XYZ file of N, CA and C in Angstrom:
564
model
N 87.449 114.590 105.707
C 85.695 116.100 106.356
C 86.011 117.060 107.452
N 86.484 116.677 108.471
C 86.668 117.734 109.079
C 88.065 119.207 109.393
N 88.423 119.165 107.835
C 89.587 120.406 107.900
C 89.580 121.853 108.204
N 87.744 122.277 107.650
C 87.344 123.207 107.790
C 86.402 123.311 109.076
N 85.850 124.280 109.287
C 84.363 124.383 110.392
C 83.279 124.904 109.849
N 83.848 124.832 108.419
C 82.294 124.083 107.855
C 82.562 122.988 107.136
N 83.447 121.897 107.383
C 82.630 120.848 107.007
C 82.352 120.295 108.537
N 83.027 120.530 109.007
C 83.334 120.502 110.332
C 82.016 119.999 110.818
N 81.229 121.703 111.063
C 79.573 121.550 110.786
C 78.597 120.848 110.451
N 78.954 120.065 108.889
C 78.061 118.938 108.290
C 77.809 118.066 108.604
N 79.127 117.563 108.662
C 80.379 116.073 108.966
C 80.165 115.553 110.027
N 80.789 116.549 110.725
C 80.242 116.537 112.504
C 80.198 116.314 113.395
N 78.530 117.314 113.394
C 78.063 118.689 114.666
C 78.688 118.266 115.371
N 79.130 118.427 116.557
C 79.131 118.351 118.309
C 80.536 117.659 117.950
N 80.441 117.234 117.360
C 82.189 117.676 117.465
C 81.633 115.437 116.962
N 80.730 114.739 116.623
C 80.699 113.013 116.357
C 80.292 113.639 114.937
N 81.257 112.395 114.565
C 81.159 111.818 113.048
C 79.244 112.188 112.439
N 79.399 112.245 111.733
C 78.257 111.972 110.781
C 77.989 110.493 110.835
N 76.761 109.277 111.551
C 77.003 107.786 111.207
C 76.051 107.148 109.824
N 76.510 106.300 109.496
C 75.444 105.683 108.904
C 73.903 105.421 108.464
N 73.392 105.987 107.865
C 72.056 105.920 108.372
C 72.051 107.512 108.864
N 72.419 108.421 109.097
C 71.954 109.707 110.036
C 71.414 110.920 108.489
N 71.088 111.389 108.530
C 70.728 112.673 107.740
C 71.600 113.695 107.378
N 71.953 114.130 106.360
C 73.693 115.285 105.976
C 72.304 116.231 105.559
N 72.706 117.442 106.844
C 71.616 118.964 106.424
C 72.474 120.116 105.632
N 72.770 120.374 104.247
C 73.166 121.003 104.023
C 72.599 122.178 103.033
N 71.870 123.500 104.040
C 70.967 123.877 104.019
C 71.618 125.421 102.983
N 72.966 125.196 102.946
C 73.966 126.404 102.437
C 73.848 126.229 100.880
N 74.078 124.612 100.919
C 74.495 124.202 99.301
C 73.067 124.029 98.662
N 72.076 123.405 99.288
C 71.119 123.828 99.119
C 70.453 124.910 98.334
N 70.918 125.929 98.864
C 70.510 128.107 99.027
C 71.035 128.052 98.404
N 72.763 128.055 97.688
C 73.110 127.818 96.748
C 73.115 127.489 94.949
N 72.628 126.121 95.400
C 72.165 125.631 93.834
C 70.759 126.412 93.358
N 69.692 127.010 94.592
C 68.396 127.616 94.509
C 68.712 128.826 93.430
N 70.253 129.735 94.071
C 70.651 130.927 94.214
C 71.317 130.658 92.458
N 71.121 129.247 91.797
C 72.475 129.248 90.374
C 71.462 128.957 89.772
N 69.928 128.139 90.087
C 68.783 128.411 89.123
C 68.126 129.150 88.983
N 68.070 130.549 89.765
C 67.616 131.361 89.727
C 67.676 132.319 88.978
N 69.180 132.642 88.892
C 70.258 133.874 88.555
C 70.843 133.195 87.373
N 71.632 131.775 87.366
C 72.025 131.575 86.140
C 73.523 131.761 86.208
N 73.941 130.685 85.711
C 75.301 130.140 85.709
C 76.345 131.544 85.731
N 76.434 132.909 85.174
C 76.813 133.573 85.590
C 77.104 133.874 87.122
N 75.954 133.675 87.951
C 76.137 134.397 88.749
C 77.773 133.868 89.980
N 77.922 132.659 89.325
C 79.045 131.333 89.320
C 80.687 131.768 88.826
N 80.115 132.334 87.396
C 81.847 133.026 86.927
C 81.926 134.106 86.801
N 80.812 135.518 87.202
C 81.269 136.769 87.421
C 80.335 137.167 87.929
N 79.162 136.714 88.947
C 78.374 137.597 90.572
C 79.129 137.154 90.997
N 77.730 137.462 92.308
C 77.944 137.340 93.671
C 78.319 136.354 94.346
N 77.738 135.283 93.982
C 78.118 133.649 94.133
C 79.627 133.899 93.994
N 80.313 134.011 92.970
C 81.496 134.368 92.334
C 82.509 135.179 93.241
N 82.337 136.514 93.677
C 82.181 137.272 94.369
C 82.738 136.069 96.029
N 81.269 135.745 96.477
C 81.462 134.969 97.928
C 83.230 134.169 97.916
N 82.608 132.785 96.726
C 83.804 132.003 96.774
C 85.555 133.124 96.562
N 85.723 133.571 96.307
C 87.124 134.490 95.885
C 87.297 135.008 97.313
N 86.351 135.569 97.879
C 86.496 135.627 99.661
C 86.680 134.820 100.045
N 86.145 134.167 100.219
C 86.322 132.829 101.353
C 87.092 132.318 100.619
N 87.770 132.297 99.724
C 89.662 131.538 99.532
C 90.704 132.471 99.441
N 89.916 134.165 99.483
C 91.124 135.162 99.746
C 91.330 135.005 101.746
N 90.784 134.414 102.497
C 90.390 134.826 104.059
C 90.790 133.270 104.898
N 90.793 132.402 103.496
C 91.063 130.430 104.453
C 92.841 130.105 103.277
N 93.299 131.489 102.429
C 95.619 131.257 101.985
C 94.631 130.524 100.682
N 93.232 130.769 100.187
C 93.241 130.068 98.496
C 93.880 131.205 98.002
N 94.180 130.398 95.930
C 94.232 131.450 95.816
C 93.421 132.150 94.739
N 92.444 132.176 94.592
C 91.109 131.795 93.753
C 90.753 133.724 93.278
N 91.046 133.748 91.718
C 90.283 135.514 92.078
C 89.381 134.957 90.896
N 88.533 136.431 90.867
C 87.743 136.526 89.684
C 88.564 135.980 88.209
N 89.242 136.367 88.096
C 89.307 136.781 86.337
C 89.913 135.129 86.357
N 89.857 133.982 87.525
C 89.981 132.632 86.961
C 89.204 132.310 86.736
N 87.970 132.645 87.643
C 86.732 132.447 87.165
C 86.238 132.963 86.542
N 86.482 133.701 85.978
C 85.898 134.784 84.195
C 86.441 133.866 83.154
N 87.622 133.982 83.197
C 88.275 133.335 82.154
C 87.991 131.765 82.158
N 87.663 130.314 82.852
C 87.269 129.173 82.669
C 86.081 129.491 81.402
N 86.647 128.085 80.961
C 85.406 127.670 80.459
C 85.839 126.014 80.282
N 83.986 125.518 80.508
C 83.970 124.557 80.916
C 84.415 122.945 79.077
N 84.621 122.410 79.932
C 85.511 121.254 78.358
C 84.195 120.064 78.601
N 83.530 119.765 77.865
C 82.605 118.412 77.473
C 83.126 117.511 77.343
N 83.709 116.139 78.086
C 83.954 115.663 77.816
C 83.045 113.349 78.217
N 83.098 112.842 77.342
C 82.641 111.742 77.351
C 82.587 111.067 78.848
N 82.052 110.818 80.074
C 82.669 110.571 81.291
C 83.904 109.016 80.631
N 83.907 108.613 81.841
C 85.013 107.883 82.238
C 83.970 106.136 82.916
N 83.892 105.133 82.041
C 82.859 104.053 82.578
C 83.356 102.993 83.021
N 83.079 102.187 84.185
C 83.791 101.230 85.226
C 82.703 100.676 85.855
N 82.788 99.079 84.978
C 82.294 98.263 85.600
C 82.087 98.501 86.987
N 81.226 97.570 87.921
C 81.281 97.652 89.629
C 80.667 96.767 89.604
N 80.964 95.919 90.200
C 80.207 94.981 90.712
C 78.991 94.076 89.539
N 79.842 93.151 89.166
C 78.929 92.923 88.602
C 78.528 93.978 87.377
N 76.817 93.991 86.981
C 76.686 94.921 86.216
C 76.065 95.923 86.184
N 76.509 96.877 87.280
C 76.417 97.720 87.932
C 77.813 99.159 87.069
N 77.656 99.946 86.518
C 78.601 100.559 86.853
C 78.509 102.292 87.362
N 79.764 103.002 87.678
C 80.259 104.343 87.772
C 81.033 104.612 86.231
N 80.408 106.258 86.549
C 80.206 107.484 85.386
C 81.089 108.179 86.099
N 82.418 108.884 85.516
C 83.336 109.046 86.365
C 84.313 110.102 85.520
N 84.626 111.658 86.319
C 86.084 112.597 85.154
C 86.600 111.365 84.460
N 86.853 111.602 82.781
C 87.302 111.332 82.063
C 89.592 111.558 82.877
N 90.210 111.369 81.661
C 91.201 112.499 81.331
C 90.866 113.339 80.341
N 91.516 114.243 80.732
C 92.828 114.940 82.043
C 92.438 114.891 82.829
N 91.317 115.181 83.843
C 91.468 115.056 85.143
C 91.625 112.380 85.800
N 92.788 113.101 86.489
C 92.906 111.931 86.936
C 92.390 110.770 87.851
N 91.825 111.748 88.703
C 90.444 111.359 90.054
C 90.167 109.643 89.629
N 89.435 110.108 88.603
C 88.311 108.744 87.858
C 88.920 107.960 87.381
N 90.148 108.269 86.945
C 90.811 106.410 86.820
C 91.444 105.527 87.392
N 92.117 106.832 88.457
C 92.222 106.192 89.868
C 91.450 105.304 90.635
N 90.812 106.126 90.238
C 89.330 105.226 91.014
C 89.124 104.310 90.578
N 88.592 104.074 89.597
C 88.541 102.756 88.708
C 89.619 101.425 88.527
N 90.717 102.327 88.654
C 92.147 100.831 89.089
C 92.222 100.995 90.470
N 91.498 101.367 91.600
C 91.588 101.224 93.020
C 90.276 100.236 93.188
N 89.260 100.280 92.358
C 87.816 99.511 92.170
C 88.239 97.959 91.731
N 89.185 98.528 90.967
C 89.118 96.717 89.921
C 90.518 95.592 90.601
N 91.783 96.812 91.431
C 91.700 95.831 92.147
C 91.785 95.158 93.630
N 90.530 95.894 93.928
C 89.582 95.601 94.575
C 89.021 94.142 94.387
N 88.440 94.374 93.704
C 87.600 93.310 93.139
C 88.582 91.919 92.481
N 89.420 91.770 93.514
C 90.428 90.403 93.610
C 90.448 90.154 94.610
N 89.531 90.798 95.732
C 88.995 89.867 97.017
C 87.676 88.876 96.978
N 87.725 87.997 97.069
C 86.516 87.770 97.268
C 86.178 87.095 98.669
N 86.282 87.725 99.170
C 86.218 87.799 100.697
C 85.290 89.222 101.068
N 84.057 88.935 101.422
C 83.479 90.597 102.237
C 84.540 91.248 102.787
N 84.419 92.272 102.670
C 85.157 93.350 103.078
C 83.886 94.239 104.358
N 83.267 93.785 105.705
C 82.765 94.565 106.485
C 83.357 95.949 106.719
N 82.483 97.399 106.284
C 83.058 98.705 106.831
C 83.315 98.699 108.268
N 84.874 99.391 108.314
C 85.439 99.584 109.993
C 85.905 98.396 110.076
N 86.156 97.598 109.560
C 86.839 95.811 110.210
C 89.100 96.900 109.713
N 89.444 96.403 110.621
C 90.853 96.145 109.903
C 91.719 95.805 108.502
N 90.743 94.634 108.411
C 91.168 93.710 106.566
C 90.888 94.685 105.782
N 89.571 95.359 105.982
C 88.525 96.523 105.344
C 89.313 97.519 104.900
N 90.303 98.200 105.873
C 91.111 99.145 106.132
C 92.054 98.801 105.274
N 92.659 97.546 105.308
C 94.427 97.059 104.939
C 94.040 96.683 103.045
N 92.900 96.542 103.390
C 92.904 95.909 101.934
C 92.712 97.653 100.982
N 91.536 98.384 101.421
C 91.527 99.606 100.778
C 93.083 100.289 100.865
N 93.854 100.514 102.441
C 94.899 101.438 101.666
C 95.749 100.424 100.998
N 96.018 98.759 100.650
C 96.477 98.699 99.654
C 96.601 98.830 97.843
N 94.845 99.189 98.292
C 94.253 99.596 96.520
C 94.822 101.052 96.260
N 94.440 101.970 97.208
C 95.831 102.720 96.951
C 96.943 103.048 97.286
N 97.110 102.088 97.650
C 98.832 102.557 97.643
C 99.130 101.778 95.788
N 98.361 100.676 95.250
C 99.124 100.397 93.430
C 98.375 101.166 92.773
N 97.484 102.184 93.263
C 97.318 103.205 92.744
C 98.275 104.769 92.507
N 99.199 104.399 93.672
C 99.463 105.985 93.417
C 101.082 105.865 93.281
N 100.864 103.934 93.294
C 102.475 102.848 92.691
C 103.116 103.873 91.070
N 101.248 104.123 90.097
C 100.963 103.763 89.255
C 101.325 105.452 88.763
N 101.701 106.372 89.710
C 101.781 108.111 89.041
C 103.247 108.407 89.255
N 103.798 107.878 87.816
C 104.789 107.726 87.830
C 105.003 108.930 86.083
N 105.955 109.150 85.517
C 106.244 109.524 84.299
C 105.140 108.728 83.743
N 105.203 108.065 83.145
C 104.305 107.136 82.031
C 103.170 107.816 82.082
N 102.596 107.639 83.708
C 102.072 107.871 83.952
C 100.412 109.417 83.752
N 101.693 110.532 83.707
C 101.367 111.838 83.101
C 101.682 112.428 81.954
N 102.363 111.307 81.429
C 102.540 111.680 79.838
C 101.293 111.229 79.591
N 100.656 109.856 80.097
C 99.042 109.093 79.049
C 98.339 109.583 79.497
N 97.969 110.885 80.854
C 97.832 111.531 81.089
C 96.775 112.819 80.221
N 98.130 113.537 79.767
C 98.155 114.555 78.424
C 97.750 113.512 77.584
N 98.033 113.204 76.997
C 98.504 112.162 75.557
C 97.839 111.709 75.043
N 96.169 110.705 75.932
C 96.062 109.926 75.803
C 96.116 108.462 75.715
N 95.573 107.665 76.353
C 95.856 106.154 77.040
C 96.012 105.810 78.135
N 95.717 106.770 79.453
C 95.775 106.616 80.942
C 95.043 105.581 81.177
N 93.580 105.790 80.936
C 92.308 104.646 80.851
C 92.404 102.924 80.638
N 93.534 102.965 79.774
C 93.818 101.566 79.187
C 94.862 100.791 79.745
N 95.876 102.118 80.108
C 96.687 101.938 80.731
C 96.443 100.937 81.956
N 95.863 102.041 82.973
C 95.760 102.005 84.015
C 95.006 100.919 84.618
N 93.418 100.357 83.794
C 92.590 99.637 83.771
C 92.517 97.981 82.870
N 94.274 97.499 82.896
C 95.009 97.173 81.687
C 95.262 95.949 82.760
N 94.795 94.781 82.326
C 95.391 93.798 83.352
C 96.472 93.702 83.594
N 97.748 93.845 82.711
C 98.486 93.898 83.364
C 98.818 94.754 84.536
N 98.356 95.882 84.877
C 97.940 97.140 85.584
C 97.581 96.531 87.418
N 96.359 96.268 86.627
C 95.337 95.648 87.404
C 95.878 94.381 88.412
N 96.303 93.739 87.685
C 96.628 92.322 88.033
C 97.764 92.178 89.309
N 99.121 93.593 89.084
C 100.485 94.119 89.763
C 99.204 94.258 91.243
N 98.195 95.638 90.908
C 97.755 95.840 92.336
C 97.193 94.637 92.558
N 96.831 93.255 92.230
C 95.355 92.587 93.352
C 97.089 91.670 93.500
N 97.415 91.489 92.861
C 99.122 90.622 93.800
C 99.526 91.360 95.378
N 99.514 92.308 94.827
C 100.088 92.945 96.132
C 99.569 93.184 96.800
N 98.275 93.337 96.822
C 97.022 93.495 97.265
C 96.481 92.403 99.026
N 96.688 91.189 97.814
C 96.235 89.762 98.612
C 97.753 89.466 99.387
N 99.541 89.845 98.429
C 99.824 89.654 100.021
C 99.809 90.242 100.687
N 99.588 91.644 100.314
C 99.395 92.073 101.935
C 98.474 91.594 102.564
N 97.579 91.373 102.239
C 96.289 90.234 102.904
C 96.671 89.350 103.653
N 97.362 88.520 103.092
C 98.463 86.872 103.060
C 98.676 87.521 104.866
N 99.979 88.934 104.882
C 100.658 88.954 106.209
C 101.897 89.025 105.578
N 102.038 89.063 104.404
C 103.389 89.361 103.337
C 104.115 91.150 103.491
N 105.053 91.463 103.317
C 104.723 91.974 102.949
C 104.935 93.011 101.666
N 105.455 92.300 100.655
C 104.925 92.453 99.357
C 105.560 91.080 98.470
N 104.826 90.246 98.082
C 105.339 89.211 97.240
C 105.006 89.420 95.846
N 104.403 90.362 95.147
C 104.266 90.837 94.043
C 105.203 91.814 93.665
N 105.993 91.902 92.459
C 106.963 92.897 91.135
C 106.363 93.309 92.462
N 107.901 94.577 92.580
C 108.451 96.010 92.576
C 107.975 97.162 92.026
N 107.090 97.632 92.018
C 106.802 98.989 90.841
C 107.104 100.055 90.711
N 108.391 100.562 90.338
C 108.942 101.838 89.838
C 107.992 103.009 90.147
N 108.188 103.866 90.752
C 107.844 105.484 91.158
C 108.508 106.617 91.837
N 108.364 107.771 90.739
C 108.571 108.499 91.261
C 108.083 108.989 92.117
N 107.024 108.946 93.321
C 106.711 109.342 94.774
C 107.055 108.235 94.954
N 107.832 107.785 95.160
C 108.569 106.930 96.657
C 108.468 105.678 96.407
């Protein structure tokens, strides 16, 4: 949240992170949303907003071009629905984006922890790290194939994959290096 000057101004004003319960002010985002409402989506793809984004990217080492924006076409997809804490549901981006499936896998793995996980505690952070590690271990050649050919959500959210992740997470919380079966990954 503090990688760029703009992000620091929003999330760590004065060098101090915004705390739970504090308001986050984003007047530039509000202005952008108002601008889009007034000028329409073409401003985002071909107009002044597009020019500002490309200029910012060029100034910060990015490679976005006006041609990239002008040629972009949104594809509407049914969101991925993930059960969360009983009757709640999270709707997130489906494949071929991988983020939603990875989030779903991590949340499913964390459901195996029956104890409370209070924010900021070392044990909570360890549980989160192990859930993330479980998701990262799944990013292998099969992951890539399923991402583009279909079946990734079923694979990542299936009982076998979630069970392996939960076993590794619970073993880590017990202090064992890993009592769960090793999972081969192209990413180490």
